[in-house]
Short mmCIF file of C-alpha atoms in Angstrom, two decimals:
data_model
loop_
_atom_site.label_atom_id
_atom_site.label_comp_id
_atom_site.label_asym_id
_atom_site.label_seq_id
_atom_site.Cartn_x
_atom_site.Cartn_y
_atom_site.Cartn_z
CA UNK A 1 1.78 -7.51 -39.89
CA UNK A 2 -0.17 -9.04 -42.77
CA UNK A 3 1.73 -11.32 -45.13
CA UNK A 4 0.63 -11.47 -48.75
CA UNK A 5 2.19 -14.29 -50.75
CA UNK A 6 1.76 -16.19 -53.95
CA UNK A 7 2.70 -19.42 -52.13
CA UNK A 8 -0.07 -21.60 -50.74
CA UNK A 9 2.32 -24.00 -49.06
CA UNK A 10 1.50 -24.87 -45.46
CA UNK A 11 5.15 -24.49 -44.41
CA UNK A 12 5.09 -20.77 -45.33
CA UNK A 13 1.83 -20.23 -43.50
CA UNK A 14 3.25 -22.03 -40.45
CA UNK A 15 6.32 -19.77 -40.47
CA UNK A 16 4.04 -16.74 -40.75
CA UNK A 17 2.07 -17.90 -37.69
CA UNK A 18 5.32 -18.47 -35.79
CA UNK A 19 6.33 -14.91 -36.74
CA UNK A 20 3.05 -13.74 -35.19
CA UNK A 21 1.61 -12.19 -38.36
CA UNK A 22 -1.99 -11.02 -38.17
CA UNK A 23 -2.91 -12.58 -41.47
CA UNK A 24 -1.59 -14.68 -44.36
CA UNK A 25 -3.33 -13.93 -47.63
CA UNK A 26 -2.58 -15.80 -50.85
CA UNK A 27 -2.58 -14.02 -54.20
CA UNK A 28 -4.61 -13.23 -56.20
CA UNK A 29 -6.04 -10.89 -53.57
CA UNK A 30 -9.67 -11.24 -52.56
CA UNK A 31 -10.92 -7.80 -51.48
CA UNK A 32 -13.30 -9.25 -48.89
CA UNK A 33 -10.53 -11.38 -47.37
CA UNK A 34 -8.16 -8.38 -47.22
CA UNK A 35 -10.80 -6.12 -45.67
CA UNK A 36 -11.74 -8.81 -43.12
CA UNK A 37 -8.09 -9.28 -42.16
CA UNK A 38 -7.58 -5.50 -41.84
CA UNK A 39 -10.68 -5.27 -39.60
CA UNK A 40 -9.24 -8.02 -37.37
CA UNK A 41 -5.94 -6.14 -37.12
CA UNK A 42 -7.70 -2.87 -36.23
CA UNK A 43 -9.77 -4.67 -33.57
CA UNK A 44 -6.65 -6.29 -32.07
CA UNK A 45 -4.93 -2.88 -31.96
CA UNK A 46 -7.94 -1.30 -30.25
CA UNK A 47 -8.06 -4.09 -27.66
CA UNK A 48 -4.34 -3.79 -27.06
CA UNK A 49 -4.69 -0.02 -26.56
CA UNK A 50 -7.58 -0.55 -24.11
CA UNK A 51 -5.58 -3.10 -22.13
CA UNK A 52 -2.60 -0.74 -21.97
CA UNK A 53 -4.86 2.09 -20.81
CA UNK A 54 -6.31 -0.14 -18.07
CA UNK A 55 -2.80 -1.13 -16.93
CA UNK A 56 -1.76 2.53 -16.81
CA UNK A 57 -4.89 3.46 -14.85
CA UNK A 58 -4.28 0.61 -12.41
CA UNK A 59 -0.66 1.69 -11.95
CA UNK A 60 -1.75 5.30 -11.49
CA UNK A 61 -4.37 4.27 -8.92
CA UNK A 62 -1.77 2.20 -7.09
CA UNK A 63 0.62 5.16 -7.09
CA UNK A 64 -2.14 7.45 -5.80
CA UNK A 65 -2.97 4.90 -3.10
CA UNK A 66 0.68 4.63 -2.06
CA UNK A 67 0.96 8.40 -1.92
CA UNK A 68 -2.17 8.67 0.22
CA UNK A 69 -0.86 6.02 2.63
CA UNK A 70 2.43 7.92 2.98
CA UNK A 71 0.46 11.11 3.66
CA UNK A 72 -1.72 9.29 6.23
CA UNK A 73 1.37 7.98 8.03
CA UNK A 74 2.90 11.46 8.00
CA UNK A 75 -0.33 12.98 9.36
CA UNK A 76 -0.45 10.40 12.16
CA UNK A 77 3.23 10.95 13.01
CA UNK A 78 2.72 14.72 13.19
CA UNK A 79 -0.45 14.44 15.30
CA UNK A 80 0.52 11.55 17.56
CA UNK A 81 0.34 13.76 20.65
CA UNK A 82 -3.41 14.10 20.11
CA UNK A 83 -6.23 11.65 20.58
CA UNK A 84 -6.46 10.53 16.96
CA UNK A 85 -8.95 8.18 15.33
CA UNK A 86 -9.60 6.81 11.86
CA UNK A 87 -12.46 9.32 11.59
CA UNK A 88 -9.99 12.17 12.21
CA UNK A 89 -7.65 10.83 9.55
CA UNK A 90 -10.43 10.30 7.00
CA UNK A 91 -11.90 13.73 7.69
CA UNK A 92 -8.51 15.39 7.22
CA UNK A 93 -8.11 13.79 3.78
CA UNK A 94 -11.81 14.17 2.88
CA UNK A 95 -12.47 10.47 2.40
CA UNK A 96 -14.78 8.09 4.18
CA UNK A 97 -13.32 6.20 7.16
CA UNK A 98 -14.21 2.93 5.41
CA UNK A 99 -12.23 3.82 2.26
CA UNK A 100 -9.21 5.09 4.19
CA UNK A 101 -9.22 2.04 6.45
CA UNK A 102 -9.44 -0.46 3.59
CA UNK A 103 -6.78 1.32 1.51
CA UNK A 104 -4.36 1.59 4.45
CA UNK A 105 -4.85 -2.09 5.35
CA UNK A 106 -4.42 -3.18 1.73
CA UNK A 107 -1.21 -1.19 1.27
CA UNK A 108 0.43 -1.81 4.67
CA UNK A 109 -1.09 -5.03 5.98
CA UNK A 110 -2.04 -3.26 9.20
CA UNK A 111 -5.03 -1.20 10.26
CA UNK A 112 -4.84 2.54 10.93
CA UNK A 113 -5.65 1.92 14.60
CA UNK A 114 -2.81 -0.60 14.84
CA UNK A 115 -0.45 1.89 13.21
CA UNK A 116 -1.52 4.66 15.59
CA UNK A 117 -0.91 2.35 18.55
CA UNK A 118 2.49 1.33 17.11
CA UNK A 119 3.58 4.96 16.76
CA UNK A 120 2.26 5.92 20.20
CA UNK A 121 3.91 2.97 21.94
CA UNK A 122 7.27 3.55 20.27
CA UNK A 123 7.15 7.22 21.21
CA UNK A 124 6.20 6.21 24.77
CA UNK A 125 9.33 4.04 24.96
CA UNK A 126 11.51 6.97 23.84
CA UNK A 127 9.82 9.21 26.39
CA UNK A 128 10.26 6.64 29.19
CA UNK A 129 14.02 6.70 28.60
CA UNK A 130 14.03 10.31 29.78
CA UNK A 131 13.82 9.61 33.50
CA UNK A 132 12.31 12.94 34.55
CA UNK A 133 9.24 12.34 32.32
CA UNK A 134 6.37 11.29 34.54
CA UNK A 135 4.17 8.41 33.33
CA UNK A 136 1.09 10.68 33.51
CA UNK A 137 2.83 13.35 31.41
CA UNK A 138 3.78 10.73 28.84
CA UNK A 139 0.19 9.47 28.70
CA UNK A 140 -1.24 12.98 28.28
CA UNK A 141 1.51 13.84 25.78
CA UNK A 142 0.39 10.94 23.61
CA UNK A 143 -3.27 11.95 23.65
CA UNK A 144 -4.47 9.59 26.39
CA UNK A 145 -6.92 11.25 28.80
CA UNK A 146 -6.63 8.39 31.29
CA UNK A 147 -3.27 7.22 32.68
CA UNK A 148 -4.74 3.82 33.58
CA UNK A 149 -5.88 3.32 29.99
CA UNK A 150 -2.43 4.30 28.70
CA UNK A 151 -0.85 1.83 31.12
CA UNK A 152 -3.22 -0.92 29.94
CA UNK A 153 -2.45 -0.18 26.25
CA UNK A 154 1.30 -0.16 26.98
CA UNK A 155 1.06 -3.46 28.89
CA UNK A 156 -1.06 -5.04 26.14
CA UNK A 157 1.51 -3.97 23.57
CA UNK A 158 4.78 -4.73 25.41
CA UNK A 159 3.57 -7.26 28.04
CA UNK A 160 5.01 -5.02 30.75
CA UNK A 161 3.79 -1.83 32.46
CA UNK A 162 5.47 1.52 31.72
CA UNK A 163 6.78 1.63 35.31
CA UNK A 164 8.25 -1.87 35.09
CA UNK A 165 9.77 -0.98 31.71
CA UNK A 166 11.43 2.10 33.19
CA UNK A 167 12.64 0.08 36.19
CA UNK A 168 14.30 -2.39 33.80
CA UNK A 169 16.00 0.52 32.04
CA UNK A 170 17.28 1.81 35.37
CA UNK A 171 18.45 -1.69 36.42
CA UNK A 172 20.40 -2.02 33.15
CA UNK A 173 22.08 1.33 33.78
CA UNK A 174 23.11 0.26 37.27
CA UNK A 175 24.09 -3.25 36.18
CA UNK A 176 21.38 -5.00 38.21
CA UNK A 177 20.04 -7.67 35.81
CA UNK A 178 18.46 -9.82 38.54
CA UNK A 179 14.92 -8.73 37.68
#
């Protein structure tokens, strides 16, 4: 908004500034002053449009990043029975492991490897509740080639071995809470 007035009083100019006008021009009109003010307005509009475009691009990138993280989580959940690494995830989505790792960490606060371990350990707990599942079968079913390594990962995560965890479950079922 450009205000053109025949009043040179400061109070009017002050009110125009408070109303956020782009220019206050006093009559009689000076062509150079009018053109200069119009150029300023056009420049402000261009800058505003650029800023809005940047905000939209940033929001779009964030949305794309959130979508990719959801897809990564879904991929991990569906492939948790396999030995899965960040390289496998990145290769599946045709990105570099570095990019996928940084994006996942930025969006979730956790690394892909931590998320894989989280999903595997929680599935292991569900599988341990089925008493006829052997520890070795659970390990192999979660993509671990070595039962001892699975046991170590489980103990690191839960501070108890899979066998001790299952024994606690059995004790709770029988009412023996002395352990």
